[in-house]
Coordinates of C-alpha atoms in Angstrom, one line a residue:
Chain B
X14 CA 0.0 0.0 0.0
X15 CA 3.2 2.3 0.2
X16 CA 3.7 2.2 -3.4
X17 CA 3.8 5.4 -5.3
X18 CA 5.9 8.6 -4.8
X19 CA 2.9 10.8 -3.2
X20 CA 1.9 8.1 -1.0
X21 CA 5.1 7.6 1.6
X22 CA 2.5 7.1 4.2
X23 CA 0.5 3.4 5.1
X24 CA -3.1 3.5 5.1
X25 CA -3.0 3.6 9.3
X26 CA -0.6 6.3 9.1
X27 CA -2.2 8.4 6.5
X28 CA -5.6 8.1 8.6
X29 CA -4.1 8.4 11.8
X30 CA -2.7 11.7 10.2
X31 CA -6.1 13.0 8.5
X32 CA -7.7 12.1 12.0
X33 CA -5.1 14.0 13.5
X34 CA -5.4 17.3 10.9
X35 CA -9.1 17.5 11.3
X36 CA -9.1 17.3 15.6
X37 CA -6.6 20.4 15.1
X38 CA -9.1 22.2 13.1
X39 CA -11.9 21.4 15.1
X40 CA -10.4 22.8 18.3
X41 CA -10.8 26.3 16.3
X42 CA -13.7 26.2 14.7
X43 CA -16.8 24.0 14.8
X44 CA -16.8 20.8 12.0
X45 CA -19.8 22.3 10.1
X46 CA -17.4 25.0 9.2
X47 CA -14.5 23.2 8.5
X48 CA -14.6 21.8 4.3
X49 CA -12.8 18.7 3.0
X50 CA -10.5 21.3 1.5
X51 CA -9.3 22.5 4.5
X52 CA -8.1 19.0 5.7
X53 CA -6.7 18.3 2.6
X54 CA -4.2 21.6 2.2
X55 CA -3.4 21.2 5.7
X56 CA -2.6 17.5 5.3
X57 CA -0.5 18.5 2.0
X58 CA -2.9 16.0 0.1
X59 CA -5.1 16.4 -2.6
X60 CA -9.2 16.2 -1.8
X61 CA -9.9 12.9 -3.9
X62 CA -6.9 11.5 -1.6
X63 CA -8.9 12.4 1.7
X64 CA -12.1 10.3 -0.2
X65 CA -9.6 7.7 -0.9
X66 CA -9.5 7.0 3.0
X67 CA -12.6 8.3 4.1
X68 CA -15.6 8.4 1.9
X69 CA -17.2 11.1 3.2
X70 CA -16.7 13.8 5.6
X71 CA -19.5 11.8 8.5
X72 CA -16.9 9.2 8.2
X73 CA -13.7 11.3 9.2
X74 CA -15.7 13.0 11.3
X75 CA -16.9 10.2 12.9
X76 CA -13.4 8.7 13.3
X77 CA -12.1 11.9 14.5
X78 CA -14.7 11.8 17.0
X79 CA -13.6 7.9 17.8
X80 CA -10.3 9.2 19.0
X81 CA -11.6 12.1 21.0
X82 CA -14.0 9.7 22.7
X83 CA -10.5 7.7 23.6
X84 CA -8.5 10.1 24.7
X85 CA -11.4 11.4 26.8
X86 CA -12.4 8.5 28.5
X87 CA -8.6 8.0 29.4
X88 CA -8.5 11.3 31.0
X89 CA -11.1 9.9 33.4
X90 CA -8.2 7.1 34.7
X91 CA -7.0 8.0 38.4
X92 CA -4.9 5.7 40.8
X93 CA -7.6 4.9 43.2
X94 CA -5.4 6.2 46.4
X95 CA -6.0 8.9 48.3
X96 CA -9.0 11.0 49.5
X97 CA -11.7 10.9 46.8
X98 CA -12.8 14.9 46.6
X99 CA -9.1 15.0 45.1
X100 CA -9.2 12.5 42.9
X101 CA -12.2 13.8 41.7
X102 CA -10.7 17.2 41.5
X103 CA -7.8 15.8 39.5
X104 CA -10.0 14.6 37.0
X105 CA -11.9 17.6 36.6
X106 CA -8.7 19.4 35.5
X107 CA -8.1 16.6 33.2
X108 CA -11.6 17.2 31.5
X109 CA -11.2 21.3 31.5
X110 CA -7.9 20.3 29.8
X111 CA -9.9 18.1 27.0
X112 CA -12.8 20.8 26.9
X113 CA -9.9 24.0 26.2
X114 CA -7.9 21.8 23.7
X115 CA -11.2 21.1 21.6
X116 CA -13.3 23.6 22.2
X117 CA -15.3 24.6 19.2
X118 CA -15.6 21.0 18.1
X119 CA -16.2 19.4 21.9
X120 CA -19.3 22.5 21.6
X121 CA -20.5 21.5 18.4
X122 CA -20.8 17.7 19.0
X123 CA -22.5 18.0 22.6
X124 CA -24.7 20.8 21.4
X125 CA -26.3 18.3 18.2
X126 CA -26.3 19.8 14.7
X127 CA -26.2 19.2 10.8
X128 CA -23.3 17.6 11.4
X129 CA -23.8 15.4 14.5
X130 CA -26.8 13.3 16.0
X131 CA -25.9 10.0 14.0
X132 CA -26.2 7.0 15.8
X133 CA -22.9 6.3 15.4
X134 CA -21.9 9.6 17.2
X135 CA -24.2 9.7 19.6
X136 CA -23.7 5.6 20.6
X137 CA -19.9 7.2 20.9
X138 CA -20.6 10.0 23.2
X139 CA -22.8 7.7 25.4
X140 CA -19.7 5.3 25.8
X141 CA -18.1 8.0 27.3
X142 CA -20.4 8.7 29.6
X143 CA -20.5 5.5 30.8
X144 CA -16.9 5.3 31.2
X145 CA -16.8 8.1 33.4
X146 CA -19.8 6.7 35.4
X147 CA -18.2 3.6 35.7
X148 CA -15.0 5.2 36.6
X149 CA -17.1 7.0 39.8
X150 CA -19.1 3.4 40.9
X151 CA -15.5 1.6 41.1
X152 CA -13.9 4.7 43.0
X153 CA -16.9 4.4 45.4
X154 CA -15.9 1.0 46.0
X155 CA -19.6 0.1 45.4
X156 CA -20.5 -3.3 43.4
X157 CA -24.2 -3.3 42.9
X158 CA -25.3 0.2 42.3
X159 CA -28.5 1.2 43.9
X160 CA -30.9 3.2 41.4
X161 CA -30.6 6.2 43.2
X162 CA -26.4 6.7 43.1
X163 CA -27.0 5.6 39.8
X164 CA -29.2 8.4 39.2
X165 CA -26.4 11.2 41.0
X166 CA -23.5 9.5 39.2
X167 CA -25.1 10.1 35.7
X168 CA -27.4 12.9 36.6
X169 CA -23.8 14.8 37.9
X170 CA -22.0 13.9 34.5
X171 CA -24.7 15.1 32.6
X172 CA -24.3 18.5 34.5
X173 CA -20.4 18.5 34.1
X174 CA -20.9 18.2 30.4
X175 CA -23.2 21.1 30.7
X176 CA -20.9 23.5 32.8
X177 CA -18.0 22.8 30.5
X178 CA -20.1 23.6 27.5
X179 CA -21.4 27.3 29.4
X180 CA -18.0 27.8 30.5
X181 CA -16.9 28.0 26.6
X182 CA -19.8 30.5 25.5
X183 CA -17.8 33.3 27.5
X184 CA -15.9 31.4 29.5
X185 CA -16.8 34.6 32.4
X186 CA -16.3 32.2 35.7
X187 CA -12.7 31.2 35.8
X188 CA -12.3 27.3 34.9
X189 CA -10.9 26.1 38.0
X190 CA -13.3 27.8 40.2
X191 CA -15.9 25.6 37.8
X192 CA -13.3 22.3 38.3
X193 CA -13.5 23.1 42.3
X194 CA -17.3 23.9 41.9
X195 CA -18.2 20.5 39.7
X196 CA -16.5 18.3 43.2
X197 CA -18.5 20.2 45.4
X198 CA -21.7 19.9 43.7
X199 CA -21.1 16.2 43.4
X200 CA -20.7 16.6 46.9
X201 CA -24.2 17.7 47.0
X202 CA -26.1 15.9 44.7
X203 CA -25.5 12.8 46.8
X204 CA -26.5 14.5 49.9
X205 CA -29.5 15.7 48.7
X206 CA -30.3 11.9 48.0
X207 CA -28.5 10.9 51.2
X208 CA -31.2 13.1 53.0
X209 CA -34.3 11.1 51.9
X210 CA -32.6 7.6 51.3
X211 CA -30.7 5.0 53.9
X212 CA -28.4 3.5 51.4
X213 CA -27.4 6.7 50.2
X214 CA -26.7 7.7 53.4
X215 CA -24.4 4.7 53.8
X216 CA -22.5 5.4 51.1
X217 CA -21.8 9.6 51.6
X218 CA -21.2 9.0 54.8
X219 CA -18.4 6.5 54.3
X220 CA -17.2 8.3 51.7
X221 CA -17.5 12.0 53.6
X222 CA -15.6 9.8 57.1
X223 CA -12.2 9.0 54.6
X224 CA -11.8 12.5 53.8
X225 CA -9.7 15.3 55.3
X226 CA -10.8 18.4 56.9
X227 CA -8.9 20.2 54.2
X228 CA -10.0 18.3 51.3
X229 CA -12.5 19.7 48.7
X230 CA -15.6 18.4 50.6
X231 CA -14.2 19.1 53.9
X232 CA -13.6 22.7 52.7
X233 CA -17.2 23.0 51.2
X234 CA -18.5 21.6 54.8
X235 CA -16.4 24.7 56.3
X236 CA -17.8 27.3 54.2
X237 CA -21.2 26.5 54.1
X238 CA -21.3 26.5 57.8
X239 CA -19.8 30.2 58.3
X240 CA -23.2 30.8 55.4
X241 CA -25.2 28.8 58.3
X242 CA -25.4 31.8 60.9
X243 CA -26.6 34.2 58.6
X244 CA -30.0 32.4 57.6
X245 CA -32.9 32.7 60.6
X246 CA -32.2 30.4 63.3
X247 CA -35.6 28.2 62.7
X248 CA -33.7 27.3 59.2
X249 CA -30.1 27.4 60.9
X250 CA -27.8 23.5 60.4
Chain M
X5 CA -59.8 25.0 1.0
X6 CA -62.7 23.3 2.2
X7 CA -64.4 22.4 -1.2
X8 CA -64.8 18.6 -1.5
X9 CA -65.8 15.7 0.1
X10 CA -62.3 14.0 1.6
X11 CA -61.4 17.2 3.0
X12 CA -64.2 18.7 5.1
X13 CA -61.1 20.6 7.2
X14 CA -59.7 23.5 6.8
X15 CA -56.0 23.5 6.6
X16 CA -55.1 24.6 9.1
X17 CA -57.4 22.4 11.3
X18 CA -55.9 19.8 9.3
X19 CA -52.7 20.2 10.2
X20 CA -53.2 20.8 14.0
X21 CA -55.0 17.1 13.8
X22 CA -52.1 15.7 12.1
X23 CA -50.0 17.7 14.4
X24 CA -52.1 15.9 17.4
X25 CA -52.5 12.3 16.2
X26 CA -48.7 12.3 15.1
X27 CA -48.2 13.4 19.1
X28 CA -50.5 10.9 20.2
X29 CA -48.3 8.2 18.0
X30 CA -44.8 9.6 19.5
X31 CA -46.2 9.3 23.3
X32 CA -46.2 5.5 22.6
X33 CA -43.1 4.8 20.3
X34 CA -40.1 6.7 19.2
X35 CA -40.3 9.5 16.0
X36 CA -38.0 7.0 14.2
X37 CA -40.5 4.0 14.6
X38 CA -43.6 5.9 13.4
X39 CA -44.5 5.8 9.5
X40 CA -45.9 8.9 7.7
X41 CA -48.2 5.5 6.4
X42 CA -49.4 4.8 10.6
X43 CA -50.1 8.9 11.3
X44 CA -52.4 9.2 8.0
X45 CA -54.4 5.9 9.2
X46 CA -54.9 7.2 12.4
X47 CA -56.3 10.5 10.9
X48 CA -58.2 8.8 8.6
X49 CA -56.6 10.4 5.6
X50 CA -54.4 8.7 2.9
X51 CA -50.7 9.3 2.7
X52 CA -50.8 11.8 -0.2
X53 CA -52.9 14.3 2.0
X54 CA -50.5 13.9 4.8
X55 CA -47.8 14.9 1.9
X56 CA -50.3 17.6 0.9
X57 CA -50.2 19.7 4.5
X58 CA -46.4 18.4 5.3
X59 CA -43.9 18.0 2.7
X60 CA -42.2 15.5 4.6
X61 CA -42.1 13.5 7.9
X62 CA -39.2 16.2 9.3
X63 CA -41.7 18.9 8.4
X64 CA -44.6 17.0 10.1
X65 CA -41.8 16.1 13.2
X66 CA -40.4 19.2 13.7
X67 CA -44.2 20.4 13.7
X68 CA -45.1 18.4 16.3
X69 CA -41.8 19.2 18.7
X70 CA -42.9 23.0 17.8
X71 CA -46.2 22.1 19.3
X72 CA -44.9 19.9 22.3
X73 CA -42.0 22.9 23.0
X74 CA -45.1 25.4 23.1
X75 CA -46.9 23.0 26.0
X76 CA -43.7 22.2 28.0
X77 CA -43.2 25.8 27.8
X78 CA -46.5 26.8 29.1
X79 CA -46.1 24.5 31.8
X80 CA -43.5 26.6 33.4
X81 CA -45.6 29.6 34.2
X82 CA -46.2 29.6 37.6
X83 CA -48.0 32.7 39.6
X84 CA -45.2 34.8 41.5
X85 CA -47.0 33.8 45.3
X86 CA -45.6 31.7 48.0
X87 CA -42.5 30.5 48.8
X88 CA -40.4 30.0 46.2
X89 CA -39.6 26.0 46.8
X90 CA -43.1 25.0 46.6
X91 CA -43.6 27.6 43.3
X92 CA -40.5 25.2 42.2
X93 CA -42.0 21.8 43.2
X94 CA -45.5 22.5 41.5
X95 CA -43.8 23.1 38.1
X96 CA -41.6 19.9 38.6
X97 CA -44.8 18.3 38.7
X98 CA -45.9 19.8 35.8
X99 CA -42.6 19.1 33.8
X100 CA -43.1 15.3 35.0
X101 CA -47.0 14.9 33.7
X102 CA -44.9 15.8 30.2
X103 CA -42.5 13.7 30.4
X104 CA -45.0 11.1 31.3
X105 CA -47.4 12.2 28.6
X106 CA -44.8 11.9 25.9
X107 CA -42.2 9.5 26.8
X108 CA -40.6 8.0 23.7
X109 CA -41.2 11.1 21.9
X110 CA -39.5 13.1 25.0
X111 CA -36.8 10.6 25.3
X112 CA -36.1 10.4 21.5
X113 CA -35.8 14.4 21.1
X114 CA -33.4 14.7 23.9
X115 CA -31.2 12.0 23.4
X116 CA -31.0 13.1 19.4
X117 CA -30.8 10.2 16.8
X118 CA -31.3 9.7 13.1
X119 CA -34.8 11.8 12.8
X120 CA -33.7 14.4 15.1
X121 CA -30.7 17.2 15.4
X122 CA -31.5 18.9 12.8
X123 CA -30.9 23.0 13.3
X124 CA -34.7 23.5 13.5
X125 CA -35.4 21.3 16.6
X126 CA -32.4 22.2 18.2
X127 CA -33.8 25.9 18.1
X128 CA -36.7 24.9 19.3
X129 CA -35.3 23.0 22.4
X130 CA -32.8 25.5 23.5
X131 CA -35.8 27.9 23.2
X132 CA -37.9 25.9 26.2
X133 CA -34.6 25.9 27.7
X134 CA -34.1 29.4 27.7
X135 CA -38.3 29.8 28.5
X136 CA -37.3 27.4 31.6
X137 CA -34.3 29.7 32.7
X138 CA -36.2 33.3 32.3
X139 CA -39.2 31.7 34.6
X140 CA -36.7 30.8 37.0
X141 CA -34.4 34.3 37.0
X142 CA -37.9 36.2 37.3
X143 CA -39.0 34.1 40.0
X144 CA -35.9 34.9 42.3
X145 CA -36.9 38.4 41.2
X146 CA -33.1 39.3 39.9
X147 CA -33.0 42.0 37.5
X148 CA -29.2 41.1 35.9
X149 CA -28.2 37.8 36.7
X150 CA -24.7 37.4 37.7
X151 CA -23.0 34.6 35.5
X152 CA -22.4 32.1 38.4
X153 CA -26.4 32.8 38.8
X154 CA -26.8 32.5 35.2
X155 CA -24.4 28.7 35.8
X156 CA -26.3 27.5 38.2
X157 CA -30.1 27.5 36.5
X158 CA -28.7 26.7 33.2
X159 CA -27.0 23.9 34.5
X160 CA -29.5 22.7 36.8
X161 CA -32.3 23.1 33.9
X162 CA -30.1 20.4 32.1
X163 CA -30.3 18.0 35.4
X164 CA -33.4 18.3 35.3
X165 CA -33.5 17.3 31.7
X166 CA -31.6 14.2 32.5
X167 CA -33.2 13.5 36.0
X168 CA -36.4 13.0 33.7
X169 CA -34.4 10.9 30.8
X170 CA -33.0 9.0 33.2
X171 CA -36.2 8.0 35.4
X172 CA -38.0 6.8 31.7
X173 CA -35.3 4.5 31.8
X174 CA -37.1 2.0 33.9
X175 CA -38.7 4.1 36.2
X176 CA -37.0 2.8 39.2
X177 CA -37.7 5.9 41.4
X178 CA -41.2 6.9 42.2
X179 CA -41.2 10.3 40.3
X180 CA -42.7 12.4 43.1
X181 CA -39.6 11.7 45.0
X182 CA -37.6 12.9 41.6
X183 CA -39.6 16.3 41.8
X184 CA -38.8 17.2 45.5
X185 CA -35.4 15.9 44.5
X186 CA -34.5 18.4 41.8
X187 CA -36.1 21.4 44.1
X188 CA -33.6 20.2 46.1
X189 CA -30.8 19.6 43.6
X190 CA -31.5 23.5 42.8
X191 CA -30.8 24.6 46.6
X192 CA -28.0 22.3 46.9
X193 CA -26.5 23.7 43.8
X194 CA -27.3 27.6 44.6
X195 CA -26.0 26.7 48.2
X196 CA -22.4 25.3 46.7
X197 CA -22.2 28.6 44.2
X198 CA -22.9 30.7 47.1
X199 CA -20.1 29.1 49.3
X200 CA -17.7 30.6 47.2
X201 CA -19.2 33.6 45.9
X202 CA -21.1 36.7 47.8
X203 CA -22.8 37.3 45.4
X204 CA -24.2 34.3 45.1
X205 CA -24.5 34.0 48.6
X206 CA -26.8 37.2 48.7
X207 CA -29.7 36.0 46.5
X208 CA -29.6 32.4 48.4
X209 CA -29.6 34.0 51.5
X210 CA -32.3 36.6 50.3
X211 CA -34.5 33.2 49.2
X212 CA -34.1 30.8 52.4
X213 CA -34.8 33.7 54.8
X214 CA -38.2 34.0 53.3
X215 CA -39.2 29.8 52.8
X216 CA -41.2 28.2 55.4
X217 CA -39.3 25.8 57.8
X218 CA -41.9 22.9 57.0
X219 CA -41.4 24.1 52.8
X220 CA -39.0 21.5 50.6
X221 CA -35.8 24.1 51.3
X222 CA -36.5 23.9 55.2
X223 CA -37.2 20.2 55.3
X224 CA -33.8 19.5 53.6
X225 CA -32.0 21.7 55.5
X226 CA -33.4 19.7 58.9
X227 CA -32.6 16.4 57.3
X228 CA -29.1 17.5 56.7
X229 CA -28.6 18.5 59.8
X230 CA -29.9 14.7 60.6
X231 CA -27.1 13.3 59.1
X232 CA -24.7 15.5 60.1
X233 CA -24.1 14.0 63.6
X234 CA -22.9 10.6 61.9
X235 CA -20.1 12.7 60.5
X236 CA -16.7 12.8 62.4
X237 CA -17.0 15.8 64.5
X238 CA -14.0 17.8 62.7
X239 CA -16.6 17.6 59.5
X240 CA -19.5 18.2 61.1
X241 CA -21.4 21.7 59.9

């Protein structure tokens, strides 16, 4: 397949590279925007070479999206030592990283658009979201998920997707505050659900008794007592 | 329009029925599984007429989502009286009869897919979206919302989204329990922003000192102050 003096490249390679050229693009401007052109003058090959390996721009979109969905769901990997709020908080600067690097394309694809909704992409997206629910059950250290940690694990991705994407319209909040702010609020989803539910309350509060005072949760325990005296006392913690 | 026999409608009666009957169909079964054949049976017309008024199923679809968007919408509006957590908990109610109403046709639309995402619907959903967060801003009676305020409705509008995607998925909570859950979920959220922020912590403190002790806020606060005792005493609030 490397015969030829315009083809110096394999198949893998030459896909791997178009892949590659198109993820650049799309982390400046959304796909719909972005012709077959484009990738070809930046990949130094000719258009009908770009339909040669993918035969149409769904299908190198879709494949760019593939490796996006890979190197996202890696992102989500964390030793499983130490207090959680920190690992949590680690990967939360990992996913800000993902969501700066592609930022016009990350928008387009969770928004929906001409381009996107295929089944392909959207069974794509939804494998990441399960990987990073999966990745939060096995740091929990729970094995049989009851339906309402379920429900707060996928209900809180669903809301770190959306912060990230409200954070790129304007970006006016800075992203680590938001990274800090996404821990917390996991923090709270659960013990909203803890409140009304006994297994939920088994689980936060073996999870809250591991962590440190100075951790991210203990922190948000620490600040939202010094709110406490300032509502009326019937309402007071 | 309303010479012959076949067509005793007007047209525009017409197409509110077809509008109606193709609802009816997508309460039961996905967009994607319902033939333009199966929505002129049920209106009792033939498959040309439907053609007639819509010049394709995404016309007649995105019809029908233009129709559904208005309802959802309308279901918002809540009179500005009472405390502001049960205001909150009657439209959850609301927003659940429509999910319940149209199910697959809810589920379908927000999870996108082959008959959906095109630019039209998207529109249309971002515009209850933005209905949803403008009922909400005028409710807490803020004239310029500050853009952590601005972060926390628009992001807990989309867990809201996905709290009701995710209990059609079985059903496995009793939904009353998600409504007071997301009122919940929206003080827990405001309560985490405000932590950090004075701003924020102005307009949630502005809310809780007017709700009731025995309203959704003040029962959550008193359940959290429940659990708090089985938290080693360095975390406890």
């Amino acid at each position: 397949m490397t015969t030829g003096v315009r083809r110096r490249m394999g198949v893998e390679e030459r896909k791997q590279q178009l892949i590659g050229v198109a993820l650049e693009l799309f982390s400046h401007r959304s796909p719909d925007e972005v012709s077959i052109d484009e990738i070809a003058a930046a990949a130094g090959i000719s258009r009908p070479l770009v339909y040669h390996y993918f035969p149409g721009k769904q299908s190198l979109y879709e494949a760019a999206l593939g490796r996006a969905a890979d190197e996202l769901a890696d992102r989500f990997l964390e030793p499983p030592e130490g207090p959680l709020g920190a690992r949590l908080l680690r990967v939360m600067g990992r996913f800000f990283d993902f969501v700066e690097e592609h930022g016009p394309g990350f928008s387009a694809l969770m928004r929906g658009g001409p381009a996107v909704g295929s089944s392909t992409a959207n069974a794509m997206i939804d494998g990441v979201r399960q990987a990073a629910y999966e990745q939060i059950i096995n740091h929990l250290g729970v094995q049989d998920p009851p339906a309402r940690l379920e429900l707060v694990v996928r209900s809180w991705v669903s809301l770190a997707e959306s912060t990230a994407l409200l954070w790129l319209d304007g970006r006016r909040i800075p992203r680590s505050d938001l990274e800090m702010q996404l821990v917390h609020d996991f923090a709270a989803l659960a013990a909203v659900s803890a409140a009304y539910d006994q297994e939920m309350a088994e689980v936060v509060l073996r999870v809250l008794s591991q962590e440190p005072a100075d951790g991210p949760f203990g922190e948000l325990l620490t600040r939202l007592a010094a709110l406490a005296p300032a509502v009326p006392p019937q309402r007071r913690l």
